[in-house]
Amino acid sequence: VYKRQVWVLILAGAIVVRTLGLKPELDLEPEEPVLVKGARILQILYAAHLEGRGVTDAEIEDEVSLGSGEKEHLMRVLLDLRVLRHADESWFLGRSLKSLTLWDLYQKMPEGLDLQSLGQVQEMDHVVEPLKSLVQFGSNQMAISLDTVFAGVE
């Protein structure tokens, strides 16, 4: 009986320690699209690259508000695009940004792009304006009823 109680106390303690170590979710209204967060990370990496240094996880987390799972998702996408590499506890650009386009990022991270969320993004006009144009164009082109689309199909 005592063994069971000891294990329950140990597991409860582990849960408490783990919970205390979690970064609280910041419910910032409104949330930035994932693509914009990815662009912010790339901007940080680019600035560090120009200085000849890498960027730590802490630096990224201080500059970019990331929810649970977002950082892992973003880093995985950037690694898949081969624009990111990790060495000596730091992140570095893995290739020139001349060969990476906003379209490349959009294809990998299209979620959450709408005019309202893009309108709330601050200090990233050079990224947001082309995305707003894309969203507006896409919504204009896709604002057609399926009845019209299927009318001539047999």
PDB file of C-alpha atoms in Angstrom:
ATOM      1  CA  VAL A   1       0.000   0.000   0.000  1.00  0.00           C
ATOM      2  CA  TYR A   2       2.824   2.396   0.898  1.00  0.00           C
ATOM      3  CA  LYS A   3       4.644   1.629  -2.360  1.00  0.00           C
ATOM      4  CA  ARG A   4       1.587   2.717  -4.313  1.00  0.00           C
ATOM      5  CA  GLN A   5       1.269   5.940  -2.333  1.00  0.00           C
ATOM      6  CA  VAL A   6       4.964   6.718  -2.827  1.00  0.00           C
ATOM      7  CA  TRP A   7       4.633   6.223  -6.583  1.00  0.00           C
ATOM      8  CA  VAL A   8       1.551   8.408  -6.701  1.00  0.00           C
ATOM      9  CA  LEU A   9       3.465  11.158  -4.873  1.00  0.00           C
ATOM     10  CA  ILE A  10       6.446  10.807  -7.220  1.00  0.00           C
ATOM     11  CA  LEU A  11       4.241  10.973 -10.310  1.00  0.00           C
ATOM     12  CA  ALA A  12       2.288  13.917  -8.915  1.00  0.00           C
ATOM     13  CA  GLY A  13       5.556  15.716  -8.219  1.00  0.00           C
ATOM     14  CA  ALA A  14       6.769  15.042 -11.753  1.00  0.00           C
ATOM     15  CA  ILE A  15       3.535  16.442 -13.175  1.00  0.00           C
ATOM     16  CA  VAL A  16       3.820  19.566 -11.023  1.00  0.00           C
ATOM     17  CA  VAL A  17       7.447  20.118 -12.056  1.00  0.00           C
ATOM     18  CA  ARG A  18       6.596  19.636 -15.730  1.00  0.00           C
ATOM     19  CA  THR A  19       3.636  22.007 -15.489  1.00  0.00           C
ATOM     20  CA  LEU A  20       5.733  24.705 -13.843  1.00  0.00           C
ATOM     21  CA  GLY A  21       8.284  24.402 -16.631  1.00  0.00           C
ATOM     22  CA  LEU A  22       5.762  25.028 -19.401  1.00  0.00           C
ATOM     23  CA  LYS A  23       5.701  28.448 -20.984  1.00  0.00           C
ATOM     24  CA  PRO A  24       2.229  29.924 -20.540  1.00  0.00           C
ATOM     25  CA  GLU A  25       0.261  30.390 -23.727  1.00  0.00           C
ATOM     26  CA  LEU A  26      -0.066  34.021 -24.588  1.00  0.00           C
ATOM     27  CA  ASP A  27      -3.570  34.719 -25.788  1.00  0.00           C
ATOM     28  CA  LEU A  28      -2.643  37.673 -27.918  1.00  0.00           C
ATOM     29  CA  GLU A  29      -5.491  39.006 -29.979  1.00  0.00           C
ATOM     30  CA  PRO A  30      -5.326  38.523 -32.831  1.00  0.00           C
ATOM     31  CA  GLU A  31      -2.884  35.728 -33.518  1.00  0.00           C
ATOM     32  CA  GLU A  32      -0.386  36.241 -36.323  1.00  0.00           C
ATOM     33  CA  PRO A  33      -0.491  33.800 -39.234  1.00  0.00           C
ATOM     34  CA  VAL A  34       2.134  31.053 -39.072  1.00  0.00           C
ATOM     35  CA  LEU A  35       3.732  32.287 -42.297  1.00  0.00           C
ATOM     36  CA  VAL A  36       4.369  35.707 -40.740  1.00  0.00           C
ATOM     37  CA  LYS A  37       5.932  34.054 -37.700  1.00  0.00           C
ATOM     38  CA  GLY A  38       8.149  32.026 -40.024  1.00  0.00           C
ATOM     39  CA  ALA A  39       9.155  35.221 -41.825  1.00  0.00           C
ATOM     40  CA  ARG A  40       9.985  36.822 -38.458  1.00  0.00           C
ATOM     41  CA  ILE A  41      12.264  33.889 -37.622  1.00  0.00           C
ATOM     42  CA  LEU A  42      13.963  34.187 -41.011  1.00  0.00           C
ATOM     43  CA  GLN A  43      14.421  37.925 -40.490  1.00  0.00           C
ATOM     44  CA  ILE A  44      16.126  37.247 -37.129  1.00  0.00           C
ATOM     45  CA  LEU A  45      18.344  34.613 -38.741  1.00  0.00           C
ATOM     46  CA  TYR A  46      19.182  36.924 -41.637  1.00  0.00           C
ATOM     47  CA  ALA A  47      20.219  39.761 -39.291  1.00  0.00           C
ATOM     48  CA  ALA A  48      22.374  37.342 -37.270  1.00  0.00           C
ATOM     49  CA  HIS A  49      23.885  35.981 -40.493  1.00  0.00           C
ATOM     50  CA  LEU A  50      24.968  39.481 -41.487  1.00  0.00           C
ATOM     51  CA  GLU A  51      26.698  39.741 -38.104  1.00  0.00           C
ATOM     52  CA  GLY A  52      28.350  36.331 -38.579  1.00  0.00           C
ATOM     53  CA  ARG A  53      26.605  34.599 -35.705  1.00  0.00           C
ATOM     54  CA  GLY A  54      23.864  32.094 -35.004  1.00  0.00           C
ATOM     55  CA  VAL A  55      20.600  32.479 -33.081  1.00  0.00           C
ATOM     56  CA  THR A  56      19.617  30.546 -29.965  1.00  0.00           C
ATOM     57  CA  ASP A  57      16.174  29.131 -29.226  1.00  0.00           C
ATOM     58  CA  ALA A  58      15.814  31.708 -26.445  1.00  0.00           C
ATOM     59  CA  GLU A  59      16.464  34.582 -28.867  1.00  0.00           C
ATOM     60  CA  ILE A  60      13.801  33.279 -31.225  1.00  0.00           C
ATOM     61  CA  GLU A  61      11.296  32.813 -28.408  1.00  0.00           C
ATOM     62  CA  ASP A  62      11.989  36.333 -27.111  1.00  0.00           C
ATOM     63  CA  GLU A  63      11.298  37.891 -30.516  1.00  0.00           C
ATOM     64  CA  VAL A  64       8.479  35.718 -31.895  1.00  0.00           C
ATOM     65  CA  SER A  65       5.323  34.808 -29.990  1.00  0.00           C
ATOM     66  CA  LEU A  66       4.974  31.071 -30.586  1.00  0.00           C
ATOM     67  CA  GLY A  67       2.183  28.857 -29.306  1.00  0.00           C
ATOM     68  CA  SER A  68       2.534  25.243 -28.321  1.00  0.00           C
ATOM     69  CA  GLY A  69       3.724  23.191 -31.247  1.00  0.00           C
ATOM     70  CA  GLU A  70       4.230  26.207 -33.504  1.00  0.00           C
ATOM     71  CA  LYS A  71       7.968  26.413 -32.997  1.00  0.00           C
ATOM     72  CA  GLU A  72       8.472  22.739 -33.821  1.00  0.00           C
ATOM     73  CA  HIS A  73       6.221  23.073 -36.877  1.00  0.00           C
ATOM     74  CA  LEU A  74       8.004  26.196 -38.120  1.00  0.00           C
ATOM     75  CA  MET A  75      11.482  24.781 -37.583  1.00  0.00           C
ATOM     76  CA  ARG A  76      10.497  21.557 -39.353  1.00  0.00           C
ATOM     77  CA  VAL A  77       9.184  23.543 -42.351  1.00  0.00           C
ATOM     78  CA  LEU A  78      12.303  25.711 -42.476  1.00  0.00           C
ATOM     79  CA  LEU A  79      14.526  22.630 -42.204  1.00  0.00           C
ATOM     80  CA  ASP A  80      12.543  20.959 -45.012  1.00  0.00           C
ATOM     81  CA  LEU A  81      13.112  24.040 -47.159  1.00  0.00           C
ATOM     82  CA  ARG A  82      16.828  23.699 -46.322  1.00  0.00           C
ATOM     83  CA  VAL A  83      16.932  27.338 -45.259  1.00  0.00           C
ATOM     84  CA  LEU A  84      17.834  26.474 -41.685  1.00  0.00           C
ATOM     85  CA  ARG A  85      20.537  24.428 -40.007  1.00  0.00           C
ATOM     86  CA  HIS A  86      21.383  23.706 -36.376  1.00  0.00           C
ATOM     87  CA  ALA A  87      24.885  23.554 -34.937  1.00  0.00           C
ATOM     88  CA  ASP A  88      26.475  24.254 -31.554  1.00  0.00           C
ATOM     89  CA  GLU A  89      23.129  25.001 -29.852  1.00  0.00           C
ATOM     90  CA  SER A  90      22.400  27.741 -32.413  1.00  0.00           C
ATOM     91  CA  TRP A  91      20.361  28.123 -35.585  1.00  0.00           C
ATOM     92  CA  PHE A  92      21.942  29.404 -38.792  1.00  0.00           C
ATOM     93  CA  LEU A  93      20.753  30.135 -42.306  1.00  0.00           C
ATOM     94  CA  GLY A  94      21.256  27.006 -44.364  1.00  0.00           C
ATOM     95  CA  ARG A  95      21.239  28.713 -47.761  1.00  0.00           C
ATOM     96  CA  SER A  96      20.866  32.090 -49.395  1.00  0.00           C
ATOM     97  CA  LEU A  97      17.474  33.730 -49.035  1.00  0.00           C
ATOM     98  CA  LYS A  98      17.758  34.867 -52.665  1.00  0.00           C
ATOM     99  CA  SER A  99      16.443  31.477 -53.719  1.00  0.00           C
ATOM    100  CA  LEU A 100      13.496  31.456 -51.254  1.00  0.00           C
ATOM    101  CA  THR A 101      10.281  33.297 -52.077  1.00  0.00           C
ATOM    102  CA  LEU A 102       7.164  34.256 -50.161  1.00  0.00           C
ATOM    103  CA  TRP A 103       5.351  31.844 -52.467  1.00  0.00           C
ATOM    104  CA  ASP A 104       7.596  29.007 -51.217  1.00  0.00           C
ATOM    105  CA  LEU A 105       6.689  29.897 -47.627  1.00  0.00           C
ATOM    106  CA  TYR A 106       2.996  30.194 -48.495  1.00  0.00           C
ATOM    107  CA  GLN A 107       2.953  26.740 -50.069  1.00  0.00           C
ATOM    108  CA  LYS A 108       4.367  25.256 -46.852  1.00  0.00           C
ATOM    109  CA  MET A 109       2.407  27.422 -44.357  1.00  0.00           C
ATOM    110  CA  PRO A 110      -0.919  28.600 -45.833  1.00  0.00           C
ATOM    111  CA  GLU A 111      -2.892  28.309 -42.600  1.00  0.00           C
ATOM    112  CA  GLY A 112      -4.395  31.373 -40.960  1.00  0.00           C
ATOM    113  CA  LEU A 113      -3.986  33.798 -43.854  1.00  0.00           C
ATOM    114  CA  ASP A 114      -6.935  36.162 -43.949  1.00  0.00           C
ATOM    115  CA  LEU A 115      -7.255  39.921 -44.290  1.00  0.00           C
ATOM    116  CA  GLN A 116      -8.237  40.404 -40.660  1.00  0.00           C
ATOM    117  CA  SER A 117      -5.234  38.575 -39.199  1.00  0.00           C
ATOM    118  CA  LEU A 118      -2.868  40.145 -41.748  1.00  0.00           C
ATOM    119  CA  GLY A 119      -4.262  43.592 -40.928  1.00  0.00           C
ATOM    120  CA  GLN A 120      -3.198  43.192 -37.298  1.00  0.00           C
ATOM    121  CA  VAL A 121       0.435  42.324 -38.040  1.00  0.00           C
ATOM    122  CA  GLN A 122       2.849  45.057 -37.054  1.00  0.00           C
ATOM    123  CA  GLU A 123       6.328  45.893 -38.321  1.00  0.00           C
ATOM    124  CA  MET A 124       6.269  43.447 -41.223  1.00  0.00           C
ATOM    125  CA  ASP A 125       4.681  45.459 -44.066  1.00  0.00           C
ATOM    126  CA  HIS A 126       7.256  44.131 -46.539  1.00  0.00           C
ATOM    127  CA  VAL A 127       5.866  40.628 -45.909  1.00  0.00           C
ATOM    128  CA  VAL A 128       2.217  41.435 -45.208  1.00  0.00           C
ATOM    129  CA  GLU A 129       1.405  43.613 -48.242  1.00  0.00           C
ATOM    130  CA  PRO A 130       2.136  40.895 -50.856  1.00  0.00           C
ATOM    131  CA  LEU A 131       0.180  38.408 -48.715  1.00  0.00           C
ATOM    132  CA  LYS A 132      -2.805  40.765 -48.523  1.00  0.00           C
ATOM    133  CA  SER A 133      -2.740  41.039 -52.322  1.00  0.00           C
ATOM    134  CA  LEU A 134      -2.667  37.248 -52.605  1.00  0.00           C
ATOM    135  CA  VAL A 135      -5.615  36.834 -50.224  1.00  0.00           C
ATOM    136  CA  GLN A 136      -7.655  39.540 -51.981  1.00  0.00           C
ATOM    137  CA  PHE A 137      -6.950  38.136 -55.439  1.00  0.00           C
ATOM    138  CA  GLY A 138      -7.667  34.588 -54.328  1.00  0.00           C
ATOM    139  CA  SER A 139     -10.941  35.498 -52.629  1.00  0.00           C
ATOM    140  CA  ASN A 140     -12.052  37.444 -55.730  1.00  0.00           C
ATOM    141  CA  GLN A 141     -11.229  34.510 -58.001  1.00  0.00           C
ATOM    142  CA  MET A 142     -12.778  31.908 -55.729  1.00  0.00           C
ATOM    143  CA  ALA A 143     -15.953  33.858 -54.872  1.00  0.00           C
ATOM    144  CA  ILE A 144     -17.942  31.930 -57.418  1.00  0.00           C
ATOM    145  CA  SER A 145     -20.807  29.631 -56.539  1.00  0.00           C
ATOM    146  CA  LEU A 146     -20.379  25.931 -57.117  1.00  0.00           C
ATOM    147  CA  ASP A 147     -23.638  26.002 -59.056  1.00  0.00           C
ATOM    148  CA  THR A 148     -21.930  28.278 -61.592  1.00  0.00           C
ATOM    149  CA  VAL A 149     -18.799  26.119 -61.576  1.00  0.00           C
ATOM    150  CA  PHE A 150     -20.755  22.896 -62.179  1.00  0.00           C
ATOM    151  CA  ALA A 151     -23.383  24.355 -64.562  1.00  0.00           C
ATOM    152  CA  GLY A 152     -21.619  23.257 -67.735  1.00  0.00           C
ATOM    153  CA  VAL A 153     -20.326  19.938 -66.393  1.00  0.00           C
ATOM    154  CA  GLU A 154     -22.089  16.772 -67.473  1.00  0.00           C
TER     155      GLU A 154
END
